[in-house]
Coordinates of C-alpha atoms and ligand atoms in Angstrom, one line a residue:
X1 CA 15.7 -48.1 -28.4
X2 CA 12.8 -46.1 -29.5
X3 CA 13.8 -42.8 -30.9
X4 CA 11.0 -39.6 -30.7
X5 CA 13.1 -37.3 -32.9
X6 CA 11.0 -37.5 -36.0
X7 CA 7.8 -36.4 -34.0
X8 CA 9.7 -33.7 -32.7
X9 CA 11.3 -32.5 -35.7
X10 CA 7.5 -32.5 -37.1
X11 CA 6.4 -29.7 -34.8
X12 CA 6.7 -26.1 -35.5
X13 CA 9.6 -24.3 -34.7
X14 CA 7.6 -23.5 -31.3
X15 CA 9.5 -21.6 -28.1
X16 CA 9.9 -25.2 -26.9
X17 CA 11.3 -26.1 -29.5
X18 CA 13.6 -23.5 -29.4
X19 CA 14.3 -24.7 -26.0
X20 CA 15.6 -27.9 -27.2
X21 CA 17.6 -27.0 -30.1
X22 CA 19.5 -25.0 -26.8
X23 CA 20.3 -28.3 -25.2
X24 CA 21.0 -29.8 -28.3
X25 CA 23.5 -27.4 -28.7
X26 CA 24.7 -27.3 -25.1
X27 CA 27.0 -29.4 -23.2
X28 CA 23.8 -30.2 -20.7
X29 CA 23.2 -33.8 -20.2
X30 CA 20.0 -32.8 -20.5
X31 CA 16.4 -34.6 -20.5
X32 CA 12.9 -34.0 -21.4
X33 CA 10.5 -36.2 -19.0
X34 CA 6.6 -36.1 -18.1
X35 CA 3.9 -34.6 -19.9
X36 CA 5.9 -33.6 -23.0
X37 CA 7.3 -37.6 -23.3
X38 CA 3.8 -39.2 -23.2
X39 CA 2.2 -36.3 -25.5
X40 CA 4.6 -36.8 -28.7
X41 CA 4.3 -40.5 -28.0
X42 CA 0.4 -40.4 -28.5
X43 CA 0.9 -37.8 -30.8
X44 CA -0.7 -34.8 -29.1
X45 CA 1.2 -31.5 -29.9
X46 CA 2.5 -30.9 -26.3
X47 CA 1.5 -27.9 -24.0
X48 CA 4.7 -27.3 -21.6
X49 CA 8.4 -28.5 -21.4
X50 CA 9.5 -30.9 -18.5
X51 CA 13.3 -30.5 -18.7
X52 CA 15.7 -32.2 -15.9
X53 CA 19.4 -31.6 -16.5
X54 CA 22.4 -32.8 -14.9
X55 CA 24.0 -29.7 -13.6
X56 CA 23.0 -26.8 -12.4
X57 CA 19.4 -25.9 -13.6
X58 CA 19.1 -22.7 -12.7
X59 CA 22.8 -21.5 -14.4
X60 CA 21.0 -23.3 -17.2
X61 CA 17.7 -21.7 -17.4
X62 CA 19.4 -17.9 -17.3
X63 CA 21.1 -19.0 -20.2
X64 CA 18.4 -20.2 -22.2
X65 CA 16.1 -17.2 -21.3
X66 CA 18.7 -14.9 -22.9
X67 CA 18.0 -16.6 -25.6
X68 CA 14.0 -16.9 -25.2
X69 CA 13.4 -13.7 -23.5
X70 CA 10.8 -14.9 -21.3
X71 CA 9.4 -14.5 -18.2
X72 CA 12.5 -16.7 -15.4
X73 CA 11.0 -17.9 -12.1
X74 CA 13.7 -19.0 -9.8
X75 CA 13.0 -21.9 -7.4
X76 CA 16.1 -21.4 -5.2
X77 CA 15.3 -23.9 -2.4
X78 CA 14.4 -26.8 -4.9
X79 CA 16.9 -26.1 -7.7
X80 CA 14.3 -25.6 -10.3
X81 CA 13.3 -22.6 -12.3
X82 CA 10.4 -22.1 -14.9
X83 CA 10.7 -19.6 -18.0
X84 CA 7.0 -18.7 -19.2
X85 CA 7.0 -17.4 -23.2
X86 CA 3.5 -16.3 -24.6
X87 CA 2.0 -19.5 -22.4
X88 CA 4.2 -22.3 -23.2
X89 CA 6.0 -22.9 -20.0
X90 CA 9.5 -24.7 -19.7
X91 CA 10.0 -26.3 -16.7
X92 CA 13.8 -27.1 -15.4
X93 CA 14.9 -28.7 -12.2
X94 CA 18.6 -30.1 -11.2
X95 CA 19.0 -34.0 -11.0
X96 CA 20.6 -34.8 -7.8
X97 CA 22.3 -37.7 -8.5
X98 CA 24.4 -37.9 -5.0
X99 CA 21.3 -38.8 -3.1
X100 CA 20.5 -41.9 -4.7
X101 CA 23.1 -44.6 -3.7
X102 CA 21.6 -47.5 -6.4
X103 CA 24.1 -46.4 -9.2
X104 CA 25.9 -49.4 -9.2
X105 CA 23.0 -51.3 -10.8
X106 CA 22.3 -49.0 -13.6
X107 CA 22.3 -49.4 -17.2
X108 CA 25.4 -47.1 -18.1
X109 CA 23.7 -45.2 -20.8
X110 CA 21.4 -43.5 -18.4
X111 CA 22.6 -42.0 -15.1
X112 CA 21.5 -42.7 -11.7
X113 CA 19.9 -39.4 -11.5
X114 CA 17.4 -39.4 -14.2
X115 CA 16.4 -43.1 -13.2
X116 CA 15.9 -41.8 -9.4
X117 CA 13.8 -39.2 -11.3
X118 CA 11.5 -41.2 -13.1
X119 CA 11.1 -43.8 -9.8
X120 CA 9.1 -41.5 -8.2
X121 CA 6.9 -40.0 -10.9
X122 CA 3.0 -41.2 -10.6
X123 CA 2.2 -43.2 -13.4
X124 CA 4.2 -45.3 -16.1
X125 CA 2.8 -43.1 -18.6
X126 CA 4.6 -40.2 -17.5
X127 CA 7.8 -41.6 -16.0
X128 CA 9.5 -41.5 -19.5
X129 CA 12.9 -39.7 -20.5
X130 CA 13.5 -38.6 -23.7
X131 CA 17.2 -37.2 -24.2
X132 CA 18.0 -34.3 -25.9
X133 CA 22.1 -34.4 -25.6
X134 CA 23.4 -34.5 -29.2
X135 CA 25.0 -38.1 -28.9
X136 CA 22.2 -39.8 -27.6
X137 CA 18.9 -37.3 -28.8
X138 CA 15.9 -39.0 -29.1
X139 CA 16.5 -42.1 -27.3
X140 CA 13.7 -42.6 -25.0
X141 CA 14.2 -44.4 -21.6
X142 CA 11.1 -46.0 -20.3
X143 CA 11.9 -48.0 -17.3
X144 CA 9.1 -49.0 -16.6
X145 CA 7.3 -50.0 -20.1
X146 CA 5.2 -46.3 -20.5
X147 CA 5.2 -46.9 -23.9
X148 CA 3.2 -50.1 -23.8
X149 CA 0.9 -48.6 -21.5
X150 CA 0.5 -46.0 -23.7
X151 CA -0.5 -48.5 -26.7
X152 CA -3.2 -50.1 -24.0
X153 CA -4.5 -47.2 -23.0
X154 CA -3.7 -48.0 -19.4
X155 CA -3.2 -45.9 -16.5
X156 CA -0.6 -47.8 -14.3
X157 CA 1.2 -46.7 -10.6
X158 CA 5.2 -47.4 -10.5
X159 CA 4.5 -49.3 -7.6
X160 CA 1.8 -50.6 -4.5
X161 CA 2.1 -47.7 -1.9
X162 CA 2.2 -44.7 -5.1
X163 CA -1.2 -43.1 -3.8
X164 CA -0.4 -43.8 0.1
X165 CA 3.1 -41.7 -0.6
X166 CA 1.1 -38.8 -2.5
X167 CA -2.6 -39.3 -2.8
X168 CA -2.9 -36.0 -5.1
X169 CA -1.9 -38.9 -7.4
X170 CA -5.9 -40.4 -6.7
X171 CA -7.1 -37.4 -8.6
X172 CA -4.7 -36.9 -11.4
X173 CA -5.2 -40.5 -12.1
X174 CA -8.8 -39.9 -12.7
X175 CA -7.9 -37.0 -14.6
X176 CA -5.5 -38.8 -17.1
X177 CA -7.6 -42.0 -17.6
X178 CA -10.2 -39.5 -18.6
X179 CA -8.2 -37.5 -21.3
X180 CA -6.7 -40.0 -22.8
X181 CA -9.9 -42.5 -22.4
X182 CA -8.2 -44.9 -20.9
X183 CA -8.6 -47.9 -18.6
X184 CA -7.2 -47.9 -15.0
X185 CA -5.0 -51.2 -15.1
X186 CA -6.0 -53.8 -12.8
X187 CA -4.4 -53.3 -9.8
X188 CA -4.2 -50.2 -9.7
X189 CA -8.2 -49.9 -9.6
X190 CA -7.5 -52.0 -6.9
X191 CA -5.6 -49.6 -4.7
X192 CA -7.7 -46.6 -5.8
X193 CA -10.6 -48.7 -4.6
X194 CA -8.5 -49.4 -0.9
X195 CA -7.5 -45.8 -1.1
X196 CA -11.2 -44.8 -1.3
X197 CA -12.0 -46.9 1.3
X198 CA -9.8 -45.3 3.6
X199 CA -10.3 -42.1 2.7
X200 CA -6.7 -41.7 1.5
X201 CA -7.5 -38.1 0.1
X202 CA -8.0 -37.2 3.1
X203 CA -4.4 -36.7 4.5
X204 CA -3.6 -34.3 1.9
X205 CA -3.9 -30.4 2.6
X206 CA -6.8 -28.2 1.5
X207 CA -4.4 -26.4 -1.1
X208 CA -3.1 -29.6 -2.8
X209 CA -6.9 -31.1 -3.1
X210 CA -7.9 -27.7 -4.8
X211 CA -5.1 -27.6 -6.8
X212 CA -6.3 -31.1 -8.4
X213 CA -9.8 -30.8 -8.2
X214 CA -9.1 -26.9 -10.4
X215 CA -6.9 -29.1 -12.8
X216 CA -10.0 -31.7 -13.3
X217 CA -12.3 -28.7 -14.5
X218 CA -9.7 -27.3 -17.0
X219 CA -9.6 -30.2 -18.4
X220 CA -12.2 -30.6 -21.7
X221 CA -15.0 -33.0 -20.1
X222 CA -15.0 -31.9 -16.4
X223 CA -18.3 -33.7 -15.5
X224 CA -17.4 -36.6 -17.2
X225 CA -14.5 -36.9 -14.3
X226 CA -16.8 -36.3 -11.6
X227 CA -19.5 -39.4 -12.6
X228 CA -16.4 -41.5 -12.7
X229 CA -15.5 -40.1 -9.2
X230 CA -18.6 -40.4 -7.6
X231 CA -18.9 -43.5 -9.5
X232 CA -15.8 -45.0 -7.2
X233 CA -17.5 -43.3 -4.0
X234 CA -14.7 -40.7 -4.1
X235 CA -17.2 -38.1 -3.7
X236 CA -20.3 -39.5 -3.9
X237 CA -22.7 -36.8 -5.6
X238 CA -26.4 -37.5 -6.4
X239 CA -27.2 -38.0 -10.2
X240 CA -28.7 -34.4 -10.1
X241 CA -25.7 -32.9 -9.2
X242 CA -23.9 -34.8 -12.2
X243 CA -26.0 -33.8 -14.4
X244 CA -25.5 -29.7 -13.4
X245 CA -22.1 -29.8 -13.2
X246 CA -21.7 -31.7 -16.9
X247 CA -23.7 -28.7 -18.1
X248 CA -22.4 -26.1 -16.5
X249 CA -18.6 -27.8 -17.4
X250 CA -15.8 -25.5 -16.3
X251 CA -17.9 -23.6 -13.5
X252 CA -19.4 -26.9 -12.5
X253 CA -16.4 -26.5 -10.1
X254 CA -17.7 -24.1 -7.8
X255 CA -20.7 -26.6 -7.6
X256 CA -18.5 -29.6 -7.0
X257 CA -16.7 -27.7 -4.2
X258 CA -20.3 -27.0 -2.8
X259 CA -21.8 -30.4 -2.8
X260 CA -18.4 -31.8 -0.9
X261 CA -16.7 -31.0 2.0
X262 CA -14.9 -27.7 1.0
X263 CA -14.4 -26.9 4.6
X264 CA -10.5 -26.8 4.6
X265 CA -10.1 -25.9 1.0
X266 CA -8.3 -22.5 1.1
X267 CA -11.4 -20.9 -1.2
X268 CA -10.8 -17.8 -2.6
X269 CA -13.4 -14.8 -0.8
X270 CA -15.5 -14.7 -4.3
X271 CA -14.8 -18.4 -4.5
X272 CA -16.6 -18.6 -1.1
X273 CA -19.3 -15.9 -1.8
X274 CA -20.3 -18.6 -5.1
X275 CA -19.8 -21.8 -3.4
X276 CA -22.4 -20.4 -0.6
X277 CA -25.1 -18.8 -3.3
X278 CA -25.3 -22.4 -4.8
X279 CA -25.9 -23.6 -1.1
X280 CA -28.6 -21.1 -0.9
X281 CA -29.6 -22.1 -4.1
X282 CA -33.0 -23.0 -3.7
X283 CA -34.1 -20.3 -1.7
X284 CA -32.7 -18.0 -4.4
X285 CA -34.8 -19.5 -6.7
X286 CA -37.9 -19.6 -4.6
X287 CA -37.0 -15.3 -4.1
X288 CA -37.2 -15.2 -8.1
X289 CA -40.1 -17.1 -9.3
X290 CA -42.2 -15.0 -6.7
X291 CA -40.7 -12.1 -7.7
X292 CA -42.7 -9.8 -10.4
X293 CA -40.7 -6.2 -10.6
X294 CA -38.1 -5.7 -12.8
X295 CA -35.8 -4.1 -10.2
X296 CA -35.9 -6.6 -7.8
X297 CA -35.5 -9.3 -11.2
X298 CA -32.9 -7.2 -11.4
X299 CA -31.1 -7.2 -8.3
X300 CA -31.8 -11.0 -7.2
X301 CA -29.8 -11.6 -10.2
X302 CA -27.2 -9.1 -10.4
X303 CA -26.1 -10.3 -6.7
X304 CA -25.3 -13.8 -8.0
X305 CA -22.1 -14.5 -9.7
X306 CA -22.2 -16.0 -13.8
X307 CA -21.9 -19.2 -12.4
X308 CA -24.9 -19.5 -10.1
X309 CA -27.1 -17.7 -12.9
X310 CA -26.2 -20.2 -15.5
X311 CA -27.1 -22.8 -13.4
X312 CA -30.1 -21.7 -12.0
X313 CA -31.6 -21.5 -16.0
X314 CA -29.9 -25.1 -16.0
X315 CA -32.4 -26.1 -13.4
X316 CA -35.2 -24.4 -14.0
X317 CA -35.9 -23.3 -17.7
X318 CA -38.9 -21.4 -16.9
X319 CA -37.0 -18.7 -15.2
X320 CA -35.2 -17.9 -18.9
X321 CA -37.9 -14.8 -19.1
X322 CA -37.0 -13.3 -16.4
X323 CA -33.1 -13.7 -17.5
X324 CA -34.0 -11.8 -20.8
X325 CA -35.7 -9.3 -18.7
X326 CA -32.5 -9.2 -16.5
X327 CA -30.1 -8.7 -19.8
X328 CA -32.2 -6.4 -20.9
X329 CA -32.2 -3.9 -17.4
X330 CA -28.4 -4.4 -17.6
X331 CA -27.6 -2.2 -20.2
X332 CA -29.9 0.3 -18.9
X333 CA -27.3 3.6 -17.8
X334 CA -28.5 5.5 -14.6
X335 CA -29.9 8.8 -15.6
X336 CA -28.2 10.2 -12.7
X337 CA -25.1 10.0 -10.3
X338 CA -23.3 11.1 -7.6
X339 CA -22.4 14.8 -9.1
X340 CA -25.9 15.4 -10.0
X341 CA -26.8 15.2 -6.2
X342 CA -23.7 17.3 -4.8
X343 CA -25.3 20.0 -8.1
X344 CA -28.7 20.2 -6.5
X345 CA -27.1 21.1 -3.0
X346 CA -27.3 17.4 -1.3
X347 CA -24.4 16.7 1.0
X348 CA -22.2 13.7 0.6
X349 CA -23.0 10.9 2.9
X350 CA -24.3 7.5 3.3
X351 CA -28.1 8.4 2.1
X352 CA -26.4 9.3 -1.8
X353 CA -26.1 5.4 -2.3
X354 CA -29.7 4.8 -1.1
X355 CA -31.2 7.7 -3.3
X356 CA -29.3 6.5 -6.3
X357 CA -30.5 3.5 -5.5
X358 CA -34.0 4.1 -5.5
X359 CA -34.3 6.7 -8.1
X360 CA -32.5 3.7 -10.4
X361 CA -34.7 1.0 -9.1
X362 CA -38.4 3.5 -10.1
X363 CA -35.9 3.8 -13.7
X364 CA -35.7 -0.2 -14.0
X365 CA -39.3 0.0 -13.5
X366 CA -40.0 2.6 -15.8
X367 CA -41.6 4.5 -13.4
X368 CA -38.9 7.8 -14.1
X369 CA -38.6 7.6 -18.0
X370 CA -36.7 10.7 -18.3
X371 CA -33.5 12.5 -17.0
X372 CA -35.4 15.8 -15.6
X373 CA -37.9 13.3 -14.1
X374 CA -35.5 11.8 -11.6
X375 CA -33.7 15.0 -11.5
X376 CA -37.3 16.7 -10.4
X377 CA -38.1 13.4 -8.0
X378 CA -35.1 14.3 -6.0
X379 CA -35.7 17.9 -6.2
X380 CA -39.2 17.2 -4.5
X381 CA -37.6 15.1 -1.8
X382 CA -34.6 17.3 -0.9
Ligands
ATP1 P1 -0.4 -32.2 -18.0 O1 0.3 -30.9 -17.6 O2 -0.6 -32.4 -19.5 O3 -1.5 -32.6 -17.2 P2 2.1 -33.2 -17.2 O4 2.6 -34.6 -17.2 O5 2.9 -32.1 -17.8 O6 0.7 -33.3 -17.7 P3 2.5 -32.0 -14.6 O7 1.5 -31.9 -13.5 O8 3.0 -30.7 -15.2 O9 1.8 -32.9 -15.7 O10 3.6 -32.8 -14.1 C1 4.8 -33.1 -14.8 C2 5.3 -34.4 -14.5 O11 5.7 -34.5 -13.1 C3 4.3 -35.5 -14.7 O12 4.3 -36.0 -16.0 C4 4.8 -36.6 -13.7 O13 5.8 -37.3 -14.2 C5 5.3 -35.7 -12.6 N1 4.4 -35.5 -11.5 C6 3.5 -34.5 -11.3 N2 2.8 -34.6 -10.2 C7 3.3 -35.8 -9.6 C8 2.9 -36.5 -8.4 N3 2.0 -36.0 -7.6 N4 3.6 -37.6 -8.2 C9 4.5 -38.1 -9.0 N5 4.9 -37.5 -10.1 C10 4.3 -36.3 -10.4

């Protein structure tokens, strides 16, 4: 059996693996499965600790956090509980062995539970085991040949109806091939291509398709993701498109969401606001290249959120004057506020917003130069 320990043993004495010299040391029958398998198989330094335990994970993780002094999140409901420590995050959840009645045709080494655990994972890749109990550590159970899969670069389901039980599975598949630069294996392409056809992703809730589509942009190569899945028809998005959200990378999301159908994705309110100023896009654009003051350069830009600037100098280049103009007006300080009106004897109301507001906009356009000069505008006015 394949044994993991030396790559383990070559990291740096990290929180995680802190957390496993704690099982080591423990009378858990204790696993590490997932993300952290497959990483130290390909030899990637891994991010977060997928830890399933025989016994009573919770119990378990209040014991380690003494030790690590993190931040405990308790799952009661599912019997799982996370510890956070400076951004490495240790998962733990309870193996319920009682559920599954197959034990009788098990390998005795390995317990029913952790083999009902890794059936219904999403791809071979990650439905490895790794123990960390001290008489076994480092013997890896791969049911279901991760390892080779790993060595072909292939992104394989468990089984036919994987992405018809969880279709979230559609996306991370594309997200995986795509880190790792693998291939989908054979008929697995085949079912993503059935599931595309009938619209699989579909059945899925508004929050779980955000969820994936905000994991695809934090990975490194977001746009290369989205060719691949407008590529399979998944969301089909015009060459344009492509190309601005490969360039824009992680805050090509909000342009992704746009150019789909976002309408039952939970948005955020500021999530909304930039999804809708890409919509308007063009008109925004059309407003700016007829434009000619500096304050109204000014506030056609500073209404937009980063996002929807960086890609309007995506799309057209010729605006990147006005942009310096616009970086320049930002560091430009009010010469007066609020106090300065309540000094002169104004009373505070509604009209204190609009006078700021046009004494600042004659300032951005350098028609008041000087302190007194507003001061002495207002004056005139009051
Ligand atoms: P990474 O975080 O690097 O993307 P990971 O493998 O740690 O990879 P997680 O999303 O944290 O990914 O999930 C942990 C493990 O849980 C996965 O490796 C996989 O075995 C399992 N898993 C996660 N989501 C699903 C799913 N939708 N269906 C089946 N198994 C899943």
């Amino acid at each position: 059996m394949a044994k993991l320990n030396s790559l383990v043993k070559k990291q740096k004495k990290s929180v995680l693996n802190r957390a496993i010299d704690f099982f080591f040391k423990s009378d858990y029958h204790t696993y590490l499965v997932g993300g952290y398998v497959r990483d130290n198989a390909m030899g990637i330094e891994p991010v977060d600790l997928d830890i399933v335990l025989e016994g009573d994970a919770i119990k378990a993780a209040r014991q380690l956090n003494r030790n690590l002094k993190g931040d405990l999140q308790i799952y009661q409901v599912f019997g799982t509980a996370t510890i956070t420590v400076n951004n490495e995050r240790i998962d733990l959840a309870t193996a319920r062995g009682e559920q599954y009645p197959n034990s009788a045709r098990l390998p005795h080494v390995f317990p029913a539970t952790i083999i009902h655990d890794l059936n219904r994972r999403d791809f071979t890749i990650n439905a490895m085991a790794m123990s960390v109990s001290h008489h076994t550590f480092g013997e890896i159970f791969d049911p279901f040949n991760g390892l080779e899969d790993i060595r072909k670069g292939l992104i394989k389901v468990l089984h036919r109806n994987s992405f018809v039980d969880d279709p979230s599975r559609l996306l991370r598949a594309f997200r995986y091939k795509n880190r790792f630069d693998f291939k989908f294996e054979e008929k697995t392409r085949q079912f993503i291509n059935e599931a595309v056809q009938i619209k699989l992703i579909d059945r899925l809730t508004g929050k779980r398709i955000l969820n994936e589509i905000n994991l695809i942009f934090d990975e490194n190569d977001p746009g290369k993701i989205v060719r691949e899945l407008s590529m399979y028809k998944f969301y089909p998005l015009s060459t344009k498109s492509i190309r601005i959200i490969e360039r824009l990378s992680r805050d090509g999301r909000y342009y992704f969401v746009a150019n789909i159908d976002y309408s039952k994705l939970p948005l955020s309110r500021s999530e909304k606001a930039i999804v809708q100023h890409f919509h308007k896009l063009d008109v925004i654009m059309k407003k700016l290249s007829k434009t000619q003051t500096k304050s109204s350069i000014f506030h056609i830009l500073n209404d937009l959120e980063e996002p929807v600037r960086k890609a309007i100098v995506i799309l057209q280049p010729k605006f990147e004057l006005k942009f310096k103009i616009y970086r320049r007006l930002q560091k430009i300080k009010p010469f007066i506020n609020g106090q300065d009106l309540k000094k002169i004897g104004l009373n505070e109301g509604p009209q204190f917003k609009k006078i700021l507001s046009r004494i600042f906009d004659q300032q951005l356009d350098g028609k008041i130069k000087t302190r007194k000069q507003a001061l002495d505008q207002i004056r005139l006015k009051a």
